[in-house]
mmCIF file of C-alpha atoms in Angstrom:
data_model
loop_
_atom_site.group_PDB
_atom_site.id
_atom_site.type_symbol
_atom_site.label_atom_id
_atom_site.label_comp_id
_atom_site.label_asym_id
_atom_site.label_seq_id
_atom_site.Cartn_x
_atom_site.Cartn_y
_atom_site.Cartn_z
ATOM 1 C CA MET A 1 8.446 4.693 17.188
ATOM 2 C CA THR A 2 7.120 1.669 15.283
ATOM 3 C CA LYS A 3 5.463 1.883 11.899
ATOM 4 C CA THR A 4 2.280 0.367 13.438
ATOM 5 C CA LEU A 5 2.215 3.176 16.087
ATOM 6 C CA VAL A 6 2.772 5.868 13.450
ATOM 7 C CA THR A 7 -0.126 4.489 11.397
ATOM 8 C CA ALA A 8 -2.354 4.433 14.361
ATOM 9 C CA LEU A 9 -1.525 8.037 15.378
ATOM 10 C CA LEU A 10 -2.067 9.249 11.824
ATOM 11 C CA ALA A 11 -5.503 7.541 11.733
ATOM 12 C CA LEU A 12 -6.344 9.247 15.050
ATOM 13 C CA VAL A 13 -5.358 12.639 13.757
ATOM 14 C CA MET A 14 -7.421 12.138 10.581
ATOM 15 C CA THR A 15 -10.411 11.254 12.720
ATOM 16 C CA MET A 16 -10.054 14.374 14.876
ATOM 17 C CA HIS A 17 -9.164 16.693 11.991
ATOM 18 C CA PRO A 18 -10.273 15.078 8.674
ATOM 19 C CA PRO A 19 -9.273 16.881 5.459
ATOM 20 C CA ALA A 20 -11.866 19.366 4.274
ATOM 21 C CA PRO A 21 -13.419 18.780 0.870
ATOM 22 C CA PRO A 22 -11.803 20.734 -1.946
ATOM 23 C CA GLY A 23 -12.970 24.217 -2.845
ATOM 24 C CA PHE A 24 -15.757 24.517 -5.483
ATOM 25 C CA GLY A 25 -13.752 26.902 -7.681
ATOM 26 C CA ASP A 26 -10.841 24.480 -7.724
ATOM 27 C CA ASP A 27 -13.101 21.550 -8.771
ATOM 28 C CA VAL A 28 -14.727 23.550 -11.520
ATOM 29 C CA GLU A 29 -11.416 24.679 -12.976
ATOM 30 C CA PHE A 30 -10.277 21.041 -12.876
ATOM 31 C CA LEU A 31 -13.419 19.935 -14.743
ATOM 32 C CA LYS A 32 -13.085 22.693 -17.290
ATOM 33 C CA SER A 33 -9.618 21.503 -18.151
ATOM 34 C CA HIS A 34 -11.109 18.147 -19.230
ATOM 35 C CA THR A 35 -14.717 18.766 -20.367
ATOM 36 C CA ARG A 36 -17.467 21.346 -20.787
ATOM 37 C CA VAL A 37 -19.027 22.607 -17.594
ATOM 38 C CA LEU A 38 -22.410 24.301 -17.345
ATOM 39 C CA LEU A 39 -22.759 26.528 -14.211
ATOM 40 C CA LEU A 40 -26.136 27.189 -12.699
ATOM 41 C CA GLY A 41 -26.262 29.917 -10.080
ATOM 42 C CA ARG A 42 -28.294 31.912 -7.603
ATOM 43 C CA GLY A 43 -25.893 34.194 -5.787
ATOM 44 C CA ASP A 44 -23.387 32.143 -3.854
ATOM 45 C CA ALA A 45 -25.376 28.933 -4.512
ATOM 46 C CA GLN A 46 -23.895 27.337 -7.631
ATOM 47 C CA VAL A 47 -24.234 23.974 -9.350
ATOM 48 C CA ALA A 48 -21.836 22.440 -11.949
ATOM 49 C CA VAL A 49 -23.271 20.132 -14.653
ATOM 50 C CA CYS A 50 -21.275 18.174 -17.266
ATOM 51 C CA PRO A 51 -23.022 17.140 -20.434
ATOM 52 C CA ALA A 52 -20.242 14.794 -21.461
ATOM 53 C CA TYR A 53 -20.735 12.796 -18.278
ATOM 54 C CA GLN A 54 -24.381 11.906 -19.072
ATOM 55 C CA GLY A 55 -25.671 15.267 -17.914
ATOM 56 C CA ARG A 56 -24.772 14.648 -14.349
ATOM 57 C CA VAL A 57 -24.532 17.227 -11.569
ATOM 58 C CA MET A 58 -20.844 16.959 -10.680
ATOM 59 C CA THR A 59 -20.779 19.189 -7.636
ATOM 60 C CA SER A 60 -22.291 22.279 -5.937
ATOM 61 C CA THR A 61 -21.540 24.889 -3.408
ATOM 62 C CA ALA A 62 -23.498 27.138 -0.986
ATOM 63 C CA SER A 63 -20.745 29.699 -0.644
ATOM 64 C CA GLY A 64 -19.449 30.654 -4.056
ATOM 65 C CA PRO A 65 -16.118 29.682 -5.716
ATOM 66 C CA SER A 66 -14.214 29.693 -2.364
ATOM 67 C CA GLY A 67 -16.877 27.519 -0.611
ATOM 68 C CA LEU A 68 -16.801 23.771 -0.028
ATOM 69 C CA SER A 69 -17.346 21.547 -3.072
ATOM 70 C CA LEU A 70 -20.161 19.340 -1.908
ATOM 71 C CA GLY A 71 -20.150 16.564 -4.563
ATOM 72 C CA TRP A 72 -17.449 13.903 -5.020
ATOM 73 C CA ILE A 73 -15.320 14.105 -8.119
ATOM 74 C CA HIS A 74 -12.929 11.276 -9.169
ATOM 75 C CA ARG A 75 -9.990 13.455 -10.271
ATOM 76 C CA GLU A 76 -7.732 10.500 -10.931
ATOM 77 C CA HIS A 77 -10.050 8.909 -13.408
ATOM 78 C CA ILE A 78 -11.090 12.122 -15.170
ATOM 79 C CA GLY A 79 -7.482 13.263 -15.348
ATOM 80 C CA ALA A 80 -6.316 9.974 -16.921
ATOM 81 C CA GLY A 81 -8.661 10.649 -19.919
ATOM 82 C CA GLN A 82 -9.220 6.956 -20.569
ATOM 83 C CA LEU A 83 -12.406 4.956 -20.575
ATOM 84 C CA VAL A 84 -12.236 1.665 -18.623
ATOM 85 C CA PRO A 85 -14.306 -1.534 -18.528
ATOM 86 C CA HIS A 86 -17.113 -2.237 -16.095
ATOM 87 C CA ILE A 87 -17.766 1.364 -14.977
ATOM 88 C CA ASN A 88 -16.277 4.879 -15.489
ATOM 89 C CA VAL A 89 -16.409 6.412 -12.057
ATOM 90 C CA PHE A 90 -16.433 10.155 -12.885
ATOM 91 C CA GLY A 91 -18.270 11.059 -9.632
ATOM 92 C CA GLY A 92 -21.091 13.499 -9.387
ATOM 93 C CA GLU A 93 -23.895 14.113 -6.899
ATOM 94 C CA ASP A 94 -26.810 13.414 -9.236
ATOM 95 C CA ARG A 95 -26.288 10.924 -12.039
ATOM 96 C CA PHE A 96 -28.752 9.061 -14.109
ATOM 97 C CA TRP A 97 -28.740 5.301 -14.077
ATOM 98 C CA ILE A 98 -31.182 2.547 -15.126
ATOM 99 C CA GLY A 99 -32.175 -0.415 -12.997
ATOM 100 C CA PRO A 100 -32.112 -3.329 -12.332
ATOM 101 C CA GLU A 101 -28.425 -4.015 -11.876
ATOM 102 C CA GLY A 102 -28.632 -7.731 -10.997
ATOM 103 C CA GLY A 103 -30.996 -10.665 -11.479
ATOM 104 C CA GLN A 104 -32.707 -12.291 -14.443
ATOM 105 C CA PHE A 105 -33.804 -8.891 -15.730
ATOM 106 C CA SER A 106 -30.528 -7.098 -15.241
ATOM 107 C CA VAL A 107 -29.271 -4.681 -17.830
ATOM 108 C CA PHE A 108 -25.666 -4.843 -16.390
ATOM 109 C CA PHE A 109 -25.060 -8.563 -17.096
ATOM 110 C CA LYS A 110 -25.267 -10.584 -20.331
ATOM 111 C CA LYS A 111 -27.427 -13.733 -20.447
ATOM 112 C CA GLY A 112 -25.683 -16.683 -18.858
ATOM 113 C CA ASP A 113 -22.856 -14.644 -17.307
ATOM 114 C CA PRO A 114 -22.108 -15.075 -13.571
ATOM 115 C CA PHE A 115 -23.058 -12.193 -11.332
ATOM 116 C CA ASP A 116 -19.539 -11.078 -10.434
ATOM 117 C CA LEU A 117 -17.363 -7.963 -10.886
ATOM 118 C CA GLU A 118 -15.546 -9.545 -13.885
ATOM 119 C CA HIS A 119 -18.779 -9.755 -15.877
ATOM 120 C CA TRP A 120 -20.522 -6.602 -14.539
ATOM 121 C CA GLN A 121 -20.735 -3.893 -17.196
ATOM 122 C CA THR A 122 -22.550 -0.553 -16.858
ATOM 123 C CA PRO A 123 -24.475 0.136 -20.086
ATOM 124 C CA ALA A 124 -22.664 2.725 -22.192
ATOM 125 C CA PRO A 125 -25.550 5.196 -22.459
ATOM 126 C CA VAL A 126 -25.388 5.809 -18.714
ATOM 127 C CA ASP A 127 -21.663 5.289 -18.334
ATOM 128 C CA SER A 128 -19.528 6.668 -21.241
ATOM 129 C CA ASP A 129 -21.814 8.139 -23.924
ATOM 130 C CA VAL A 130 -21.844 11.898 -24.313
ATOM 131 C CA TRP A 131 -25.171 13.620 -23.781
ATOM 132 C CA THR A 132 -26.081 16.952 -25.347
ATOM 133 C CA GLY A 133 -27.775 19.639 -23.392
ATOM 134 C CA THR A 134 -29.800 22.804 -24.013
ATOM 135 C CA GLU A 135 -29.475 25.608 -21.510
ATOM 136 C CA GLY A 136 -32.485 27.497 -20.295
ATOM 137 C CA ARG A 137 -33.436 29.869 -17.460
ATOM 138 C CA GLY A 138 -31.916 28.393 -14.279
ATOM 139 C CA GLY A 139 -31.468 24.976 -15.756
ATOM 140 C CA VAL A 140 -30.412 22.597 -18.551
ATOM 141 C CA ARG A 141 -32.240 19.875 -20.474
ATOM 142 C CA PHE A 142 -30.863 16.695 -21.894
ATOM 143 C CA ARG A 143 -32.352 14.085 -24.262
ATOM 144 C CA LYS A 144 -30.887 10.735 -24.948
ATOM 145 C CA THR A 145 -32.210 7.728 -26.914
ATOM 146 C CA MET A 146 -30.982 4.269 -26.010
ATOM 147 C CA ARG A 147 -31.452 0.565 -26.662
ATOM 148 C CA LEU A 148 -30.867 -1.871 -23.746
ATOM 149 C CA VAL A 149 -31.016 -5.636 -23.649
ATOM 150 C CA ASN A 150 -31.590 -7.397 -20.381
ATOM 151 C CA TYR A 151 -30.241 -10.699 -19.005
ATOM 152 C CA SER A 152 -33.305 -12.592 -20.269
ATOM 153 C CA GLY A 153 -32.915 -11.157 -23.787
ATOM 154 C CA THR A 154 -35.668 -8.538 -23.809
ATOM 155 C CA THR A 155 -34.923 -5.353 -25.883
ATOM 156 C CA PHE A 156 -35.910 -1.912 -24.572
ATOM 157 C CA ASP A 157 -36.031 1.148 -26.793
ATOM 158 C CA LEU A 158 -36.446 4.295 -24.832
ATOM 159 C CA GLU A 159 -35.734 8.031 -24.695
ATOM 160 C CA VAL A 160 -34.574 9.838 -21.587
ATOM 161 C CA ASP A 161 -35.676 13.456 -20.983
ATOM 162 C CA ARG A 162 -33.635 14.865 -18.063
ATOM 163 C CA GLN A 163 -33.911 18.414 -16.739
ATOM 164 C CA VAL A 164 -31.723 19.888 -14.017
ATOM 165 C CA HIS A 165 -32.612 23.134 -12.174
ATOM 166 C CA ILE A 166 -31.129 25.048 -9.296
ATOM 167 C CA LEU A 167 -33.709 25.897 -6.671
ATOM 168 C CA ALA A 168 -34.516 29.350 -5.253
ATOM 169 C CA PRO A 169 -34.635 29.918 -1.489
ATOM 170 C CA GLU A 170 -38.488 30.074 -1.592
ATOM 171 C CA GLN A 171 -38.557 26.654 -3.333
ATOM 172 C CA ILE A 172 -36.303 25.185 -0.599
ATOM 173 C CA ARG A 173 -38.806 26.502 1.985
ATOM 174 C CA LYS A 174 -41.771 25.126 -0.003
ATOM 175 C CA PHE A 175 -40.353 21.623 -0.535
ATOM 176 C CA LEU A 176 -38.864 21.102 2.944
ATOM 177 C CA GLY A 177 -41.088 23.304 5.124
ATOM 178 C CA VAL A 178 -37.999 24.908 6.651
ATOM 179 C CA ALA A 179 -35.332 27.495 5.634
ATOM 180 C CA PRO A 180 -31.796 28.065 6.752
ATOM 181 C CA ALA A 181 -31.406 30.398 9.723
ATOM 182 C CA GLY A 182 -28.544 32.009 11.463
ATOM 183 C CA GLY A 183 -25.291 31.636 9.630
ATOM 184 C CA ALA A 184 -26.266 28.547 7.586
ATOM 185 C CA LYS A 185 -25.806 28.687 3.812
ATOM 186 C CA ALA A 186 -27.902 26.617 1.363
ATOM 187 C CA VAL A 187 -27.747 25.256 -2.176
ATOM 188 C CA ALA A 188 -30.370 23.017 -3.746
ATOM 189 C CA PHE A 189 -31.175 21.535 -7.097
ATOM 190 C CA GLU A 190 -33.480 19.008 -8.667
ATOM 191 C CA SER A 191 -33.392 16.584 -11.580
ATOM 192 C CA GLU A 192 -36.617 15.632 -13.367
ATOM 193 C CA ASN A 193 -36.032 12.397 -15.108
ATOM 194 C CA ARG A 194 -38.562 11.061 -17.702
ATOM 195 C CA ILE A 195 -38.274 7.749 -19.520
ATOM 196 C CA THR A 196 -40.565 6.935 -22.473
ATOM 197 C CA ASN A 197 -41.080 3.676 -24.185
ATOM 198 C CA THR A 198 -40.224 4.401 -27.819
ATOM 199 C CA GLY A 199 -40.566 0.758 -28.954
ATOM 200 C CA LYS A 200 -43.499 -1.058 -30.465
ATOM 201 C CA ALA A 201 -44.132 -3.514 -27.622
ATOM 202 C CA PRO A 202 -45.314 -2.877 -24.047
ATOM 203 C CA TRP A 203 -42.887 -3.427 -21.143
ATOM 204 C CA GLN A 204 -44.197 -6.282 -19.114
ATOM 205 C CA LYS A 205 -43.299 -7.858 -15.776
ATOM 206 C CA ALA A 206 -42.933 -11.309 -17.192
ATOM 207 C CA THR A 207 -40.072 -10.257 -19.447
ATOM 208 C CA GLY A 208 -38.561 -7.506 -17.242
ATOM 209 C CA LEU A 209 -39.021 -3.849 -16.464
ATOM 210 C CA LEU A 210 -36.682 -0.886 -16.118
ATOM 211 C CA SER A 211 -36.577 1.853 -13.474
ATOM 212 C CA VAL A 212 -35.026 5.320 -13.151
ATOM 213 C CA TRP A 213 -32.147 5.219 -10.689
ATOM 214 C CA ILE A 214 -30.545 8.436 -9.446
ATOM 215 C CA LEU A 215 -27.287 8.170 -7.527
ATOM 216 C CA GLY A 216 -25.518 10.988 -5.571
ATOM 217 C CA MET A 217 -21.845 10.581 -4.740
ATOM 218 C CA PHE A 218 -20.436 12.577 -1.870
ATOM 219 C CA PRO A 219 -16.990 13.046 -0.182
ATOM 220 C CA PRO A 220 -16.665 10.611 2.748
ATOM 221 C CA SER A 221 -15.563 11.637 6.162
ATOM 222 C CA PRO A 222 -14.795 9.872 9.497
ATOM 223 C CA THR A 223 -17.760 11.788 10.947
ATOM 224 C CA ALA A 224 -20.244 11.421 8.052
ATOM 225 C CA ILE A 225 -23.451 9.446 8.835
ATOM 226 C CA VAL A 226 -26.368 8.693 6.561
ATOM 227 C CA VAL A 227 -29.725 9.177 8.314
ATOM 228 C CA ILE A 228 -32.828 7.367 6.884
ATOM 229 C CA PRO A 229 -36.273 7.785 8.584
ATOM 230 C CA PHE A 230 -38.487 4.720 7.997
ATOM 231 C CA ARG A 231 -42.062 3.639 8.645
ATOM 232 C CA PRO A 232 -42.163 1.554 11.838
ATOM 233 C CA GLY A 233 -44.334 -1.586 11.996
ATOM 234 C CA PRO A 234 -44.214 -5.374 12.251
ATOM 235 C CA PRO A 235 -42.114 -7.217 9.658
ATOM 236 C CA ALA A 236 -45.040 -9.505 9.033
ATOM 237 C CA SER A 237 -46.873 -6.730 7.191
ATOM 238 C CA LEU A 238 -44.082 -4.308 6.174
ATOM 239 C CA GLY A 239 -41.189 -6.648 5.711
ATOM 240 C CA PRO A 240 -37.591 -6.199 7.151
ATOM 241 C CA VAL A 241 -36.585 -2.577 8.113
ATOM 242 C CA VAL A 242 -33.406 -2.770 6.062
ATOM 243 C CA ASN A 243 -31.676 -4.939 3.466
ATOM 244 C CA ASP A 244 -27.975 -4.964 4.431
ATOM 245 C CA ALA A 245 -26.909 -8.091 2.496
ATOM 246 C CA TYR A 246 -25.726 -6.587 -0.780
ATOM 247 C CA PHE A 247 -22.061 -7.144 -0.161
ATOM 248 C CA GLY A 248 -22.272 -9.181 3.005
ATOM 249 C CA LYS A 249 -23.976 -8.163 6.264
ATOM 250 C CA VAL A 250 -23.016 -4.664 7.541
ATOM 251 C CA PRO A 251 -21.312 -4.826 10.906
ATOM 252 C CA ALA A 252 -23.154 -3.376 13.972
ATOM 253 C CA ASP A 253 -20.600 -0.561 14.413
ATOM 254 C CA ARG A 254 -21.590 0.703 10.941
ATOM 255 C CA LEU A 255 -25.397 0.388 10.966
ATOM 256 C CA ALA A 256 -27.724 1.255 13.839
ATOM 257 C CA VAL A 257 -31.472 0.964 13.778
ATOM 258 C CA ASP A 258 -33.596 3.005 16.164
ATOM 259 C CA ARG A 259 -37.356 2.947 16.510
ATOM 260 C CA ASN A 260 -38.031 4.897 13.337
ATOM 261 C CA VAL A 261 -34.624 6.055 12.020
ATOM 262 C CA LEU A 262 -31.563 4.218 10.892
ATOM 263 C CA PHE A 263 -27.947 5.352 10.815
ATOM 264 C CA PHE A 264 -25.230 4.190 8.388
ATOM 265 C CA ARG A 265 -21.554 5.127 8.640
ATOM 266 C CA ALA A 266 -20.254 6.938 5.428
ATOM 267 C CA ASP A 267 -16.461 7.063 6.020
ATOM 268 C CA GLY A 268 -15.411 5.473 2.731
ATOM 269 C CA GLN A 269 -13.410 2.871 4.614
ATOM 270 C CA TYR A 270 -15.635 -0.265 4.408
ATOM 271 C CA ARG A 271 -17.620 -1.485 1.375
ATOM 272 C CA GLY A 272 -21.266 -1.957 2.278
ATOM 273 C CA LYS A 273 -24.733 -1.131 0.992
ATOM 274 C CA ILE A 274 -28.119 -0.899 2.512
ATOM 275 C CA GLY A 275 -31.668 -0.441 1.093
ATOM 276 C CA LEU A 276 -35.234 0.137 2.197
ATOM 277 C CA SER A 277 -38.400 -1.009 0.417
ATOM 278 C CA SER A 278 -41.287 1.268 -0.550
ATOM 279 C CA ARG A 279 -43.234 -0.196 2.432
ATOM 280 C CA ARG A 280 -40.577 1.227 4.837
ATOM 281 C CA ALA A 281 -39.097 4.205 3.047
ATOM 282 C CA LYS A 282 -40.155 7.792 3.407
ATOM 283 C CA PRO A 283 -39.675 10.540 0.647
ATOM 284 C CA LEU A 284 -36.813 12.176 2.523
ATOM 285 C CA LEU A 285 -33.368 11.016 3.796
ATOM 286 C CA GLY A 286 -29.991 12.584 4.255
ATOM 287 C CA SER A 287 -26.581 12.697 5.844
ATOM 288 C CA TYR A 288 -24.670 14.763 8.395
ATOM 289 C CA ASP A 289 -20.911 15.386 8.352
ATOM 290 C CA ARG A 290 -20.022 16.907 11.694
ATOM 291 C CA ALA A 291 -16.363 17.725 10.940
ATOM 292 C CA ASN A 292 -17.261 19.795 7.864
ATOM 293 C CA GLY A 293 -20.546 21.245 9.094
ATOM 294 C CA ILE A 294 -22.631 19.721 6.164
ATOM 295 C CA LEU A 295 -26.188 18.615 6.290
ATOM 296 C CA THR A 296 -27.400 16.983 3.046
ATOM 297 C CA LEU A 297 -31.127 16.126 2.397
ATOM 298 C CA VAL A 298 -32.516 14.148 -0.545
ATOM 299 C CA GLN A 299 -36.156 14.265 -1.510
ATOM 300 C CA TYR A 300 -37.672 12.169 -4.234
ATOM 301 C CA THR A 301 -40.854 10.792 -5.869
ATOM 302 C CA LEU A 302 -42.466 8.140 -3.783
ATOM 303 C CA PRO A 303 -45.882 7.183 -5.182
ATOM 304 C CA ALA A 304 -48.381 5.985 -2.500
ATOM 305 C CA GLY A 305 -49.412 2.340 -2.670
ATOM 306 C CA ILE A 306 -46.910 1.185 -5.319
ATOM 307 C CA THR A 307 -44.718 -1.768 -4.257
ATOM 308 C CA ASP A 308 -43.195 -3.047 -7.515
ATOM 309 C CA TYR A 309 -39.574 -1.867 -7.557
ATOM 310 C CA VAL A 310 -36.915 -3.693 -9.540
ATOM 311 C CA ASN A 311 -34.522 -5.912 -7.544
ATOM 312 C CA SER A 312 -30.855 -5.234 -8.096
ATOM 313 C CA MET A 313 -29.368 -8.147 -6.031
ATOM 314 C CA TRP A 314 -26.639 -10.009 -7.886
ATOM 315 C CA GLU A 315 -28.467 -13.353 -8.169
ATOM 316 C CA ILE A 316 -31.313 -15.123 -9.895
ATOM 317 C CA GLN A 317 -34.176 -13.736 -7.816
ATOM 318 C CA LYS A 318 -37.307 -15.258 -6.411
ATOM 319 C CA ASP A 319 -38.895 -11.794 -6.245
ATOM 320 C CA PRO A 320 -37.554 -9.624 -9.064
ATOM 321 C CA TYR A 321 -39.998 -6.759 -8.108
ATOM 322 C CA GLY A 322 -39.281 -6.789 -4.402
ATOM 323 C CA GLY A 323 -36.443 -4.298 -4.718
ATOM 324 C CA ASP A 324 -35.496 -1.175 -2.747
ATOM 325 C CA THR A 325 -36.754 2.309 -3.112
ATOM 326 C CA VAL A 326 -33.743 4.072 -1.473
ATOM 327 C CA ASN A 327 -30.197 2.832 -1.044
ATOM 328 C CA SER A 328 -26.959 4.049 0.539
ATOM 329 C CA TYR A 329 -23.550 2.787 -0.428
ATOM 330 C CA ASN A 330 -20.311 3.263 1.490
ATOM 331 C CA ASP A 331 -17.220 2.601 -0.590
ATOM 332 C CA GLY A 332 -14.134 0.750 0.558
ATOM 333 C CA PRO A 333 -11.743 -1.920 -0.601
ATOM 334 C CA PRO A 334 -13.700 -4.764 -2.264
ATOM 335 C CA GLN A 335 -11.198 -7.170 -0.619
ATOM 336 C CA PRO A 336 -8.249 -6.714 1.721
ATOM 337 C CA GLY A 337 -5.468 -4.840 0.084
ATOM 338 C CA ALA A 338 -7.492 -3.897 -3.009
ATOM 339 C CA LYS A 339 -8.071 -0.387 -4.177
ATOM 340 C CA PRO A 340 -11.571 1.123 -3.641
ATOM 341 C CA LEU A 341 -13.542 2.704 -6.440
ATOM 342 C CA GLY A 342 -13.214 6.084 -4.791
ATOM 343 C CA PRO A 343 -13.699 6.275 -1.813
ATOM 344 C CA PHE A 344 -17.035 8.055 -1.555
ATOM 345 C CA TYR A 345 -20.498 7.404 -0.229
ATOM 346 C CA GLU A 346 -23.807 7.382 -2.080
ATOM 347 C CA ILE A 347 -27.412 8.295 -1.467
ATOM 348 C CA GLU A 348 -29.654 6.644 -4.135
ATOM 349 C CA THR A 349 -33.314 6.750 -5.063
ATOM 350 C CA SER A 350 -35.333 4.694 -7.577
ATOM 351 C CA SER A 351 -38.639 5.005 -9.418
ATOM 352 C CA PRO A 352 -41.167 2.094 -9.399
ATOM 353 C CA ALA A 353 -40.769 -0.515 -12.034
ATOM 354 C CA ALA A 354 -41.908 1.008 -15.356
ATOM 355 C CA ALA A 355 -44.642 -1.119 -16.985
ATOM 356 C CA LEU A 356 -44.989 1.238 -19.956
ATOM 357 C CA ALA A 357 -47.066 0.910 -23.069
ATOM 358 C CA PRO A 358 -45.564 2.186 -26.293
ATOM 359 C CA GLY A 359 -45.420 6.034 -26.114
ATOM 360 C CA SER A 360 -46.048 6.005 -22.331
ATOM 361 C CA SER A 361 -43.696 7.679 -19.826
ATOM 362 C CA LEU A 362 -42.650 7.623 -16.193
ATOM 363 C CA VAL A 363 -41.139 10.594 -14.261
ATOM 364 C CA HIS A 364 -38.898 10.435 -11.278
ATOM 365 C CA MET A 365 -37.916 13.616 -9.293
ATOM 366 C CA HIS A 366 -34.808 13.761 -7.205
ATOM 367 C CA ARG A 367 -33.893 16.847 -5.170
ATOM 368 C CA THR A 368 -30.671 17.496 -3.329
ATOM 369 C CA PHE A 369 -30.397 20.148 -0.588
ATOM 370 C CA HIS A 370 -27.141 21.071 1.161
ATOM 371 C CA PHE A 371 -26.954 23.248 4.324
ATOM 372 C CA VAL A 372 -23.595 24.346 5.576
ATOM 373 C CA GLY A 373 -23.092 25.882 9.029
ATOM 374 C CA SER A 374 -22.599 25.332 12.701
ATOM 375 C CA ASP A 375 -24.423 22.702 14.806
ATOM 376 C CA ARG A 376 -26.537 25.493 16.207
ATOM 377 C CA ASP A 377 -27.611 26.424 12.638
ATOM 378 C CA LEU A 378 -28.184 22.885 11.450
ATOM 379 C CA ASP A 379 -29.841 21.216 14.423
ATOM 380 C CA PRO A 380 -33.277 22.965 13.814
ATOM 381 C CA ILE A 381 -33.223 21.860 10.218
ATOM 382 C CA VAL A 382 -32.412 18.232 10.774
ATOM 383 C CA ARG A 383 -35.050 17.986 13.574
ATOM 384 C CA ALA A 384 -37.732 19.508 11.325
ATOM 385 C CA THR A 385 -36.931 17.239 8.356
ATOM 386 C CA LEU A 386 -35.448 13.936 9.544
ATOM 387 C CA GLY A 387 -36.939 13.880 13.022
ATOM 388 C CA VAL A 388 -33.760 13.565 15.017
ATOM 389 C CA GLY A 389 -31.264 15.906 16.570
ATOM 390 C CA LEU A 390 -27.570 16.171 15.754
ATOM 391 C CA ASP A 391 -26.765 14.758 19.183
ATOM 392 C CA GLU A 392 -28.782 11.646 18.448
ATOM 393 C CA ILE A 393 -27.018 11.111 15.183
ATOM 394 C CA ARG A 394 -23.574 11.433 16.856
ATOM 395 C CA LYS A 395 -24.536 9.033 19.659
ATOM 396 C CA ALA A 396 -25.987 6.486 17.252
ATOM 397 C CA LEU A 397 -22.594 5.837 15.604
ATOM 398 C CA PRO A 398 -19.893 7.512 17.744
ATOM 399 C CA ALA A 399 -16.723 8.644 16.021
ATOM 400 C CA ARG A 400 -13.827 6.194 16.466
#
């Protein structure tokens, strides 16, 4: 048997029987061996938060310590115990970032530097700084002061007030209008993220604005598909349905656009990113992993009528406030033969651009809901929330 044939057979087996995500208890014990872990719990529903990793939610479970670990954790990087340039990929299914990433108002590139991986640097306050947290009933609160300088030389002084809470079953029903039935299990949590201008000058569009950017990293799977409902309508008034040009156009076998829902493959095998503007986005999106029986939903703050969102494209931009409200990233090798960051996939949400006077604040809510169960259990939930059935999701991007 040739090496090529063996590789092909292994790939087929992985597609048919992909490895299950690790157990939650194993992930928590691993994290505890390297950093402090705060556990939030409501029965079998549990959430693990790490203050040293900027107060991020690292992972969660719907089924107690023996249940699936639903967030993606970069064990290799955490285990090495060394900070690295550009970005420290710890993982986590709700992490706080600041936008924009690219452009003339970027806070990830220094003035005059080219927009490439060599010069890209995640600001330390949202990458490597340790945040301190105060525990309370059902949650934890973090405060962090920071100073950022953008590509154009504007300085921002701000304070972040971040609160993370696990949600009760009645809150899940309230926020989604649906509750798990049959044998489905659920875990849900929210982060409330407030930024305040603590400087003496107002933040103005002419010199650059910031935004709250929350990113969730999840284990990829050959059967995982991101599902994003959007507002239908003519491009002349609403603009393009999707921006898929971040890292080169996404191939047709990885992105399918229906009349009012789009589907994006989340297998961690091909680097690509998509985004939707506030004119197209809705306040709910999610993903479905058939092999592991996981339905994930993300709900976030989407203020009506606001269209100024920072643009994170890696270029000097014609429209620096024509950015996306929601994004999804699928990791993979940045070039043939290169090592991926993970792999993982992401679901991301952003606040509007924050034109804040001194002392003023902006708040962005980001909620994550996981349902674990059979197709019979999950199908009514996905139909009630995302407006499609599991069969439609599978047919949109068939497993290879």
